[in-house]
mmCIF file of C-alpha atoms in Angstrom:
data_model
loop_
_atom_site.group_PDB
_atom_site.id
_atom_site.type_symbol
_atom_site.label_atom_id
_atom_site.label_comp_id
_atom_site.label_asym_id
_atom_site.label_seq_id
_atom_site.Cartn_x
_atom_site.Cartn_y
_atom_site.Cartn_z
ATOM 1 C CA THR C 26 46.066 45.733 -13.681
ATOM 2 C CA MET C 27 42.606 45.114 -12.469
ATOM 3 C CA VAL C 28 41.959 42.410 -9.427
ATOM 4 C CA ALA C 29 38.788 41.643 -7.567
ATOM 5 C CA VAL C 30 38.895 39.499 -4.312
ATOM 6 C CA VAL C 31 35.905 38.905 -2.535
ATOM 7 C CA GLY C 32 36.090 37.283 0.667
ATOM 8 C CA ASN C 33 38.985 34.935 -0.171
ATOM 9 C CA LYS C 34 37.846 34.159 -3.982
ATOM 10 C CA VAL C 35 39.909 36.106 -6.813
ATOM 11 C CA ILE C 36 37.723 37.214 -9.793
ATOM 12 C CA PRO C 37 39.925 35.972 -13.103
ATOM 13 C CA GLY C 38 39.511 37.973 -15.712
ATOM 14 C CA VAL C 39 37.593 41.235 -14.022
ATOM 15 C CA GLU C 40 39.425 43.474 -16.083
ATOM 16 C CA LYS C 41 36.846 42.466 -18.974
ATOM 17 C CA ILE C 42 34.319 44.496 -17.029
ATOM 18 C CA ARG C 43 36.225 47.667 -17.006
ATOM 19 C CA ASN C 44 33.399 49.311 -19.025
ATOM 20 C CA GLN C 45 30.718 48.577 -16.096
ATOM 21 C CA PHE C 46 33.057 49.333 -13.440
ATOM 22 C CA THR C 47 33.925 52.746 -15.200
ATOM 23 C CA ASN C 48 30.065 53.480 -15.702
ATOM 24 C CA ALA C 49 29.358 52.828 -11.992
ATOM 25 C CA ASN C 50 32.323 54.987 -11.032
ATOM 26 C CA LYS C 51 30.620 58.014 -13.370
ATOM 27 C CA LEU C 52 27.004 57.295 -11.561
ATOM 28 C CA GLY C 53 28.493 57.632 -8.457
ATOM 29 C CA ASN C 54 26.941 53.966 -7.653
ATOM 30 C CA THR C 55 28.856 50.980 -7.710
ATOM 31 C CA ILE C 56 26.610 48.480 -5.853
ATOM 32 C CA GLY C 57 25.399 46.665 -8.754
ATOM 33 C CA VAL C 58 29.091 45.983 -9.550
ATOM 34 C CA GLU C 59 29.652 44.846 -5.937
ATOM 35 C CA ASN C 60 26.633 42.674 -5.651
ATOM 36 C CA PHE C 61 27.852 40.876 -9.302
ATOM 37 C CA LEU C 62 31.144 39.857 -8.034
ATOM 38 C CA LYS C 63 29.801 38.509 -4.747
ATOM 39 C CA ARG C 64 27.229 36.701 -6.761
ATOM 40 C CA ILE C 65 29.596 35.282 -9.047
ATOM 41 C CA SER C 66 31.942 34.357 -6.286
ATOM 42 C CA LYS C 67 29.921 31.967 -4.893
ATOM 43 C CA VAL C 68 29.615 29.710 -7.886
ATOM 44 C CA ILE C 69 33.666 30.280 -9.093
ATOM 45 C CA ASP C 70 34.501 26.905 -7.637
ATOM 46 C CA LYS C 71 31.912 25.173 -9.463
ATOM 47 C CA ARG C 72 32.620 26.483 -13.122
ATOM 48 C CA SER C 73 35.344 29.036 -13.108
ATOM 49 C CA HIS C 74 35.533 28.490 -17.087
ATOM 50 C CA SER C 75 32.148 30.209 -17.148
ATOM 51 C CA ILE C 76 32.896 32.866 -15.121
ATOM 52 C CA GLU C 77 35.887 34.179 -17.047
ATOM 53 C CA ASP C 78 33.756 33.461 -20.354
ATOM 54 C CA LEU C 79 30.814 35.153 -18.891
ATOM 55 C CA LEU C 80 33.202 38.247 -18.655
ATOM 56 C CA LYS C 81 34.554 37.915 -22.079
ATOM 57 C CA PHE C 82 30.583 37.958 -23.229
ATOM 58 C CA MET C 83 30.016 40.740 -21.091
ATOM 59 C CA GLU C 84 33.104 42.914 -22.445
ATOM 60 C CA ARG C 85 31.769 42.130 -25.800
ATOM 61 C CA GLY C 86 28.396 42.931 -25.687
ATOM 62 C CA ASP C 87 28.790 45.797 -22.984
ATOM 63 C CA LEU C 88 26.077 44.521 -21.041
ATOM 64 C CA PRO C 89 24.759 46.313 -18.055
ATOM 65 C CA ILE C 90 24.508 45.592 -14.460
ATOM 66 C CA ALA C 91 21.786 45.862 -12.353
ATOM 67 C CA ASP C 92 22.197 47.100 -8.651
ATOM 68 C CA ASP C 93 21.259 43.594 -7.579
ATOM 69 C CA GLY C 94 23.837 42.177 -9.501
ATOM 70 C CA CYS C 95 22.267 40.592 -11.862
ATOM 71 C CA ILE C 96 22.593 41.334 -15.934
ATOM 72 C CA LEU C 97 20.325 42.728 -18.394
ATOM 73 C CA VAL C 98 19.625 41.232 -21.785
ATOM 74 C CA TYR C 99 17.840 41.089 -24.610
ATOM 75 C CA LYS C 100 15.968 38.015 -26.245
ATOM 76 C CA VAL C 101 13.969 37.914 -29.508
ATOM 77 C CA LEU C 102 10.984 35.891 -29.402
ATOM 78 C CA LYS C 103 8.193 35.070 -31.858
ATOM 79 C CA ARG C 104 4.613 35.505 -31.973
ATOM 80 C CA GLU C 105 2.780 32.070 -32.850
ATOM 81 C CA ASN C 106 -1.074 30.990 -32.531
ATOM 82 C CA ASN C 107 -1.530 34.434 -30.669
ATOM 83 C CA LYS C 108 0.971 32.938 -28.364
ATOM 84 C CA ILE C 109 4.627 34.614 -27.621
ATOM 85 C CA VAL C 110 7.209 31.530 -27.655
ATOM 86 C CA ASP C 111 10.792 31.014 -28.198
ATOM 87 C CA CYS C 112 12.303 31.431 -31.799
ATOM 88 C CA HIS C 113 13.922 27.970 -31.551
ATOM 89 C CA THR C 114 11.494 25.343 -30.478
ATOM 90 C CA LYS C 115 8.485 27.517 -30.460
ATOM 91 C CA ARG C 116 7.143 25.572 -27.899
ATOM 92 C CA VAL C 117 8.010 27.418 -24.472
ATOM 93 C CA ALA C 118 5.874 29.970 -23.468
ATOM 94 C CA GLN C 119 7.398 33.550 -22.621
ATOM 95 C CA HIS C 120 5.241 36.635 -21.051
ATOM 96 C CA VAL C 121 6.349 39.707 -19.380
ATOM 97 C CA GLY C 122 6.908 38.727 -15.374
ATOM 98 C CA ALA C 123 7.760 35.047 -16.319
ATOM 99 C CA TYR C 124 10.577 33.470 -14.879
ATOM 100 C CA VAL C 125 11.787 31.066 -17.961
ATOM 101 C CA CYS C 126 13.999 28.315 -16.626
ATOM 102 C CA MET C 127 15.374 24.475 -16.854
ATOM 103 C CA ASP C 128 17.214 22.131 -14.307
ATOM 104 C CA GLU C 129 21.186 22.956 -14.647
ATOM 105 C CA SER C 130 21.659 19.236 -15.578
ATOM 106 C CA LEU C 131 19.589 19.827 -18.771
ATOM 107 C CA VAL C 132 22.044 22.368 -20.160
ATOM 108 C CA ASP C 133 25.250 21.527 -22.066
ATOM 109 C CA HIS C 134 28.297 22.424 -19.488
ATOM 110 C CA ASN C 135 30.562 21.408 -22.063
ATOM 111 C CA ARG C 136 31.994 25.070 -23.834
ATOM 112 C CA ASN C 137 33.617 23.217 -27.052
ATOM 113 C CA ASN C 138 30.000 22.458 -28.561
ATOM 114 C CA GLU C 139 28.616 25.955 -29.792
ATOM 115 C CA CYS C 140 24.846 25.065 -30.493
ATOM 116 C CA SER C 141 23.485 22.816 -27.850
ATOM 117 C CA ASN C 142 21.024 22.181 -25.286
ATOM 118 C CA GLY C 143 19.759 24.839 -23.015
ATOM 119 C CA LEU C 144 18.307 28.448 -22.826
ATOM 120 C CA HIS C 145 20.517 30.649 -25.665
ATOM 121 C CA ILE C 146 21.072 34.431 -24.577
ATOM 122 C CA ALA C 147 22.981 36.095 -26.977
ATOM 123 C CA ARG C 148 25.066 39.631 -26.999
ATOM 124 C CA ARG C 149 23.215 42.788 -28.444
ATOM 125 C CA GLY C 150 25.559 42.881 -31.417
ATOM 126 C CA TYR C 151 23.917 39.310 -32.189
ATOM 127 C CA VAL C 152 20.557 40.080 -31.789
ATOM 128 C CA SER C 153 19.963 40.457 -35.457
ATOM 129 C CA SER C 154 20.382 37.305 -36.656
ATOM 130 C CA PHE C 155 17.829 35.900 -34.789
ATOM 131 C CA SER C 156 14.112 35.892 -36.748
ATOM 132 C CA GLY C 157 11.428 37.262 -34.411
ATOM 133 C CA ASP C 158 9.046 39.592 -34.205
ATOM 134 C CA LEU C 159 9.806 41.115 -30.990
ATOM 135 C CA CYS C 160 12.393 41.439 -28.506
ATOM 136 C CA VAL C 161 12.344 41.482 -24.882
ATOM 137 C CA LEU C 162 14.426 42.972 -21.815
ATOM 138 C CA ALA C 163 15.385 40.220 -19.238
ATOM 139 C CA LYS C 164 17.366 39.818 -16.046
ATOM 140 C CA LEU C 165 19.668 36.838 -15.990
ATOM 141 C CA ALA C 166 21.569 36.140 -12.721
ATOM 142 C CA PRO C 167 25.274 35.635 -13.283
ATOM 143 C CA GLU C 168 24.914 32.121 -11.153
ATOM 144 C CA ASP C 169 22.492 30.837 -13.729
ATOM 145 C CA VAL C 170 25.342 31.270 -16.706
ATOM 146 C CA ILE C 171 26.469 27.768 -17.503
ATOM 147 C CA ALA C 172 28.149 27.748 -20.541
ATOM 148 C CA VAL C 173 29.772 30.010 -23.251
ATOM 149 C CA PRO C 174 30.963 28.424 -26.405
ATOM 150 C CA SER C 175 34.785 28.536 -26.719
ATOM 151 C CA TYR C 176 34.959 29.628 -30.243
ATOM 152 C CA ASP C 177 31.631 31.978 -29.880
ATOM 153 C CA ALA C 178 31.487 34.326 -27.675
ATOM 154 C CA ASN C 179 28.449 35.313 -29.169
ATOM 155 C CA LYS C 180 25.993 33.519 -27.184
ATOM 156 C CA MET C 181 25.515 31.783 -23.840
ATOM 157 C CA ARG C 182 23.813 28.768 -22.613
ATOM 158 C CA VAL C 183 21.908 29.640 -19.342
ATOM 159 C CA CYS C 184 19.311 27.937 -16.955
ATOM 160 C CA GLY C 185 16.676 30.515 -16.494
ATOM 161 C CA TYR C 186 16.062 34.272 -17.363
ATOM 162 C CA HIS C 187 13.402 36.614 -15.765
ATOM 163 C CA ILE C 188 11.674 38.447 -18.597
ATOM 164 C CA ILE C 189 10.811 42.394 -17.139
ATOM 165 C CA ALA C 190 9.633 44.413 -20.324
ATOM 166 C CA GLU C 191 8.878 43.915 -24.000
ATOM 167 C CA LEU C 192 10.581 46.510 -26.185
ATOM 168 C CA THR C 193 8.697 49.130 -28.533
ATOM 169 C CA PRO C 194 9.069 48.327 -32.547
ATOM 170 C CA ALA C 195 11.583 51.685 -32.113
ATOM 171 C CA GLN C 196 13.830 50.197 -29.277
ATOM 172 C CA TYR C 197 14.088 46.648 -31.051
ATOM 173 C CA ALA C 198 15.028 48.525 -34.115
ATOM 174 C CA LEU C 199 17.974 50.110 -32.309
ATOM 175 C CA ILE C 200 19.054 46.799 -30.556
ATOM 176 C CA ASN C 201 19.031 45.346 -34.428
ATOM 177 C CA ASN C 202 21.489 47.972 -35.171
ATOM 178 C CA ASN C 203 23.731 47.293 -32.402
ATOM 179 C CA LYS C 204 22.895 50.506 -30.997
ATOM 180 C CA PRO C 205 22.028 51.487 -26.827
ATOM 181 C CA ILE C 206 18.036 51.428 -26.233
ATOM 182 C CA THR C 207 19.017 54.894 -24.367
ATOM 183 C CA ASP C 208 19.178 56.579 -27.595
ATOM 184 C CA ASP C 209 15.319 56.312 -27.397
ATOM 185 C CA PRO C 210 14.008 58.704 -24.707
ATOM 186 C CA ALA C 211 11.529 55.956 -23.205
ATOM 187 C CA GLY C 212 14.136 53.311 -23.349
ATOM 188 C CA ALA C 213 16.493 55.764 -21.298
ATOM 189 C CA VAL C 214 13.688 55.053 -18.452
ATOM 190 C CA LEU C 215 13.235 51.804 -19.042
ATOM 191 C CA LEU C 216 16.712 50.962 -18.849
ATOM 192 C CA ALA C 217 16.913 53.449 -15.807
ATOM 193 C CA ASN C 218 14.347 51.969 -13.878
ATOM 194 C CA ALA C 219 15.398 48.124 -14.772
ATOM 195 C CA LEU C 220 18.789 48.904 -13.319
ATOM 196 C CA LYS C 221 17.373 50.031 -10.256
ATOM 197 C CA GLY C 222 14.878 46.706 -9.602
ATOM 198 C CA ASN C 223 11.906 49.255 -10.553
ATOM 199 C CA HIS C 224 10.216 46.362 -13.013
ATOM 200 C CA ILE C 225 7.588 43.697 -12.689
ATOM 201 C CA GLY C 226 8.697 41.065 -10.437
ATOM 202 C CA LYS C 227 8.538 37.263 -10.788
ATOM 203 C CA THR C 228 4.863 36.630 -11.603
ATOM 204 C CA HIS C 229 5.060 32.897 -12.454
ATOM 205 C CA GLU C 230 7.746 29.988 -13.569
ATOM 206 C CA VAL C 231 7.571 28.578 -17.471
ATOM 207 C CA ARG C 232 9.790 25.222 -16.417
ATOM 208 C CA ILE C 233 10.938 23.176 -18.682
ATOM 209 C CA THR C 234 11.815 19.751 -17.990
ATOM 210 C CA GLN C 235 12.926 17.632 -21.052
ATOM 211 C CA GLN C 236 15.400 19.066 -24.090
ATOM 212 C CA LYS C 237 14.244 21.009 -27.166
ATOM 213 C CA GLY C 238 11.197 22.418 -25.047
ATOM 214 C CA HIS C 239 9.371 19.715 -24.010
ATOM 215 C CA GLY C 240 7.819 18.967 -20.759
#
């Protein structure tokens, strides 16, 4: 049994990230997991279902946690007219360094809806279902997770993510085959730096102000 308490907040379902706890203990550095728990404790009253579902999502995707408590995720994108854009609307520009975001009110909070409004993040094993030209590594603040569909824990709706690197074709191929980028030596270095926070900061903000990538 695993129990996590931050202040006076009990974090439900924390056993779902047992792998992340185990890896942190092996590395002798638990600061990332500690900061992650602190961050979700601040929004647990606001969206308790999202927190439990997020932990379930992280269990299935085996997503690593950076030292600042953010989750490292992958995002498939497309090249369109010499621009990098999202795969769905093809309207939202995406760049390394950008914080792509939208107001929380524009994201569908209903976990009973599978495909709906919001920015989408998929677990590693689901990335291959997206048809794109490249894949990026991004940081997701746990408090930016709005909803994980009840019937499909393969993806979730969020209100923002920070793109920190573009994967090489070899690293993208590993992700497409549901393998860790650490199987590639350069990928191992990239991930280690991302975990420690050695990456590009937020250079600018790409804010979506209307549904379906408009505004």
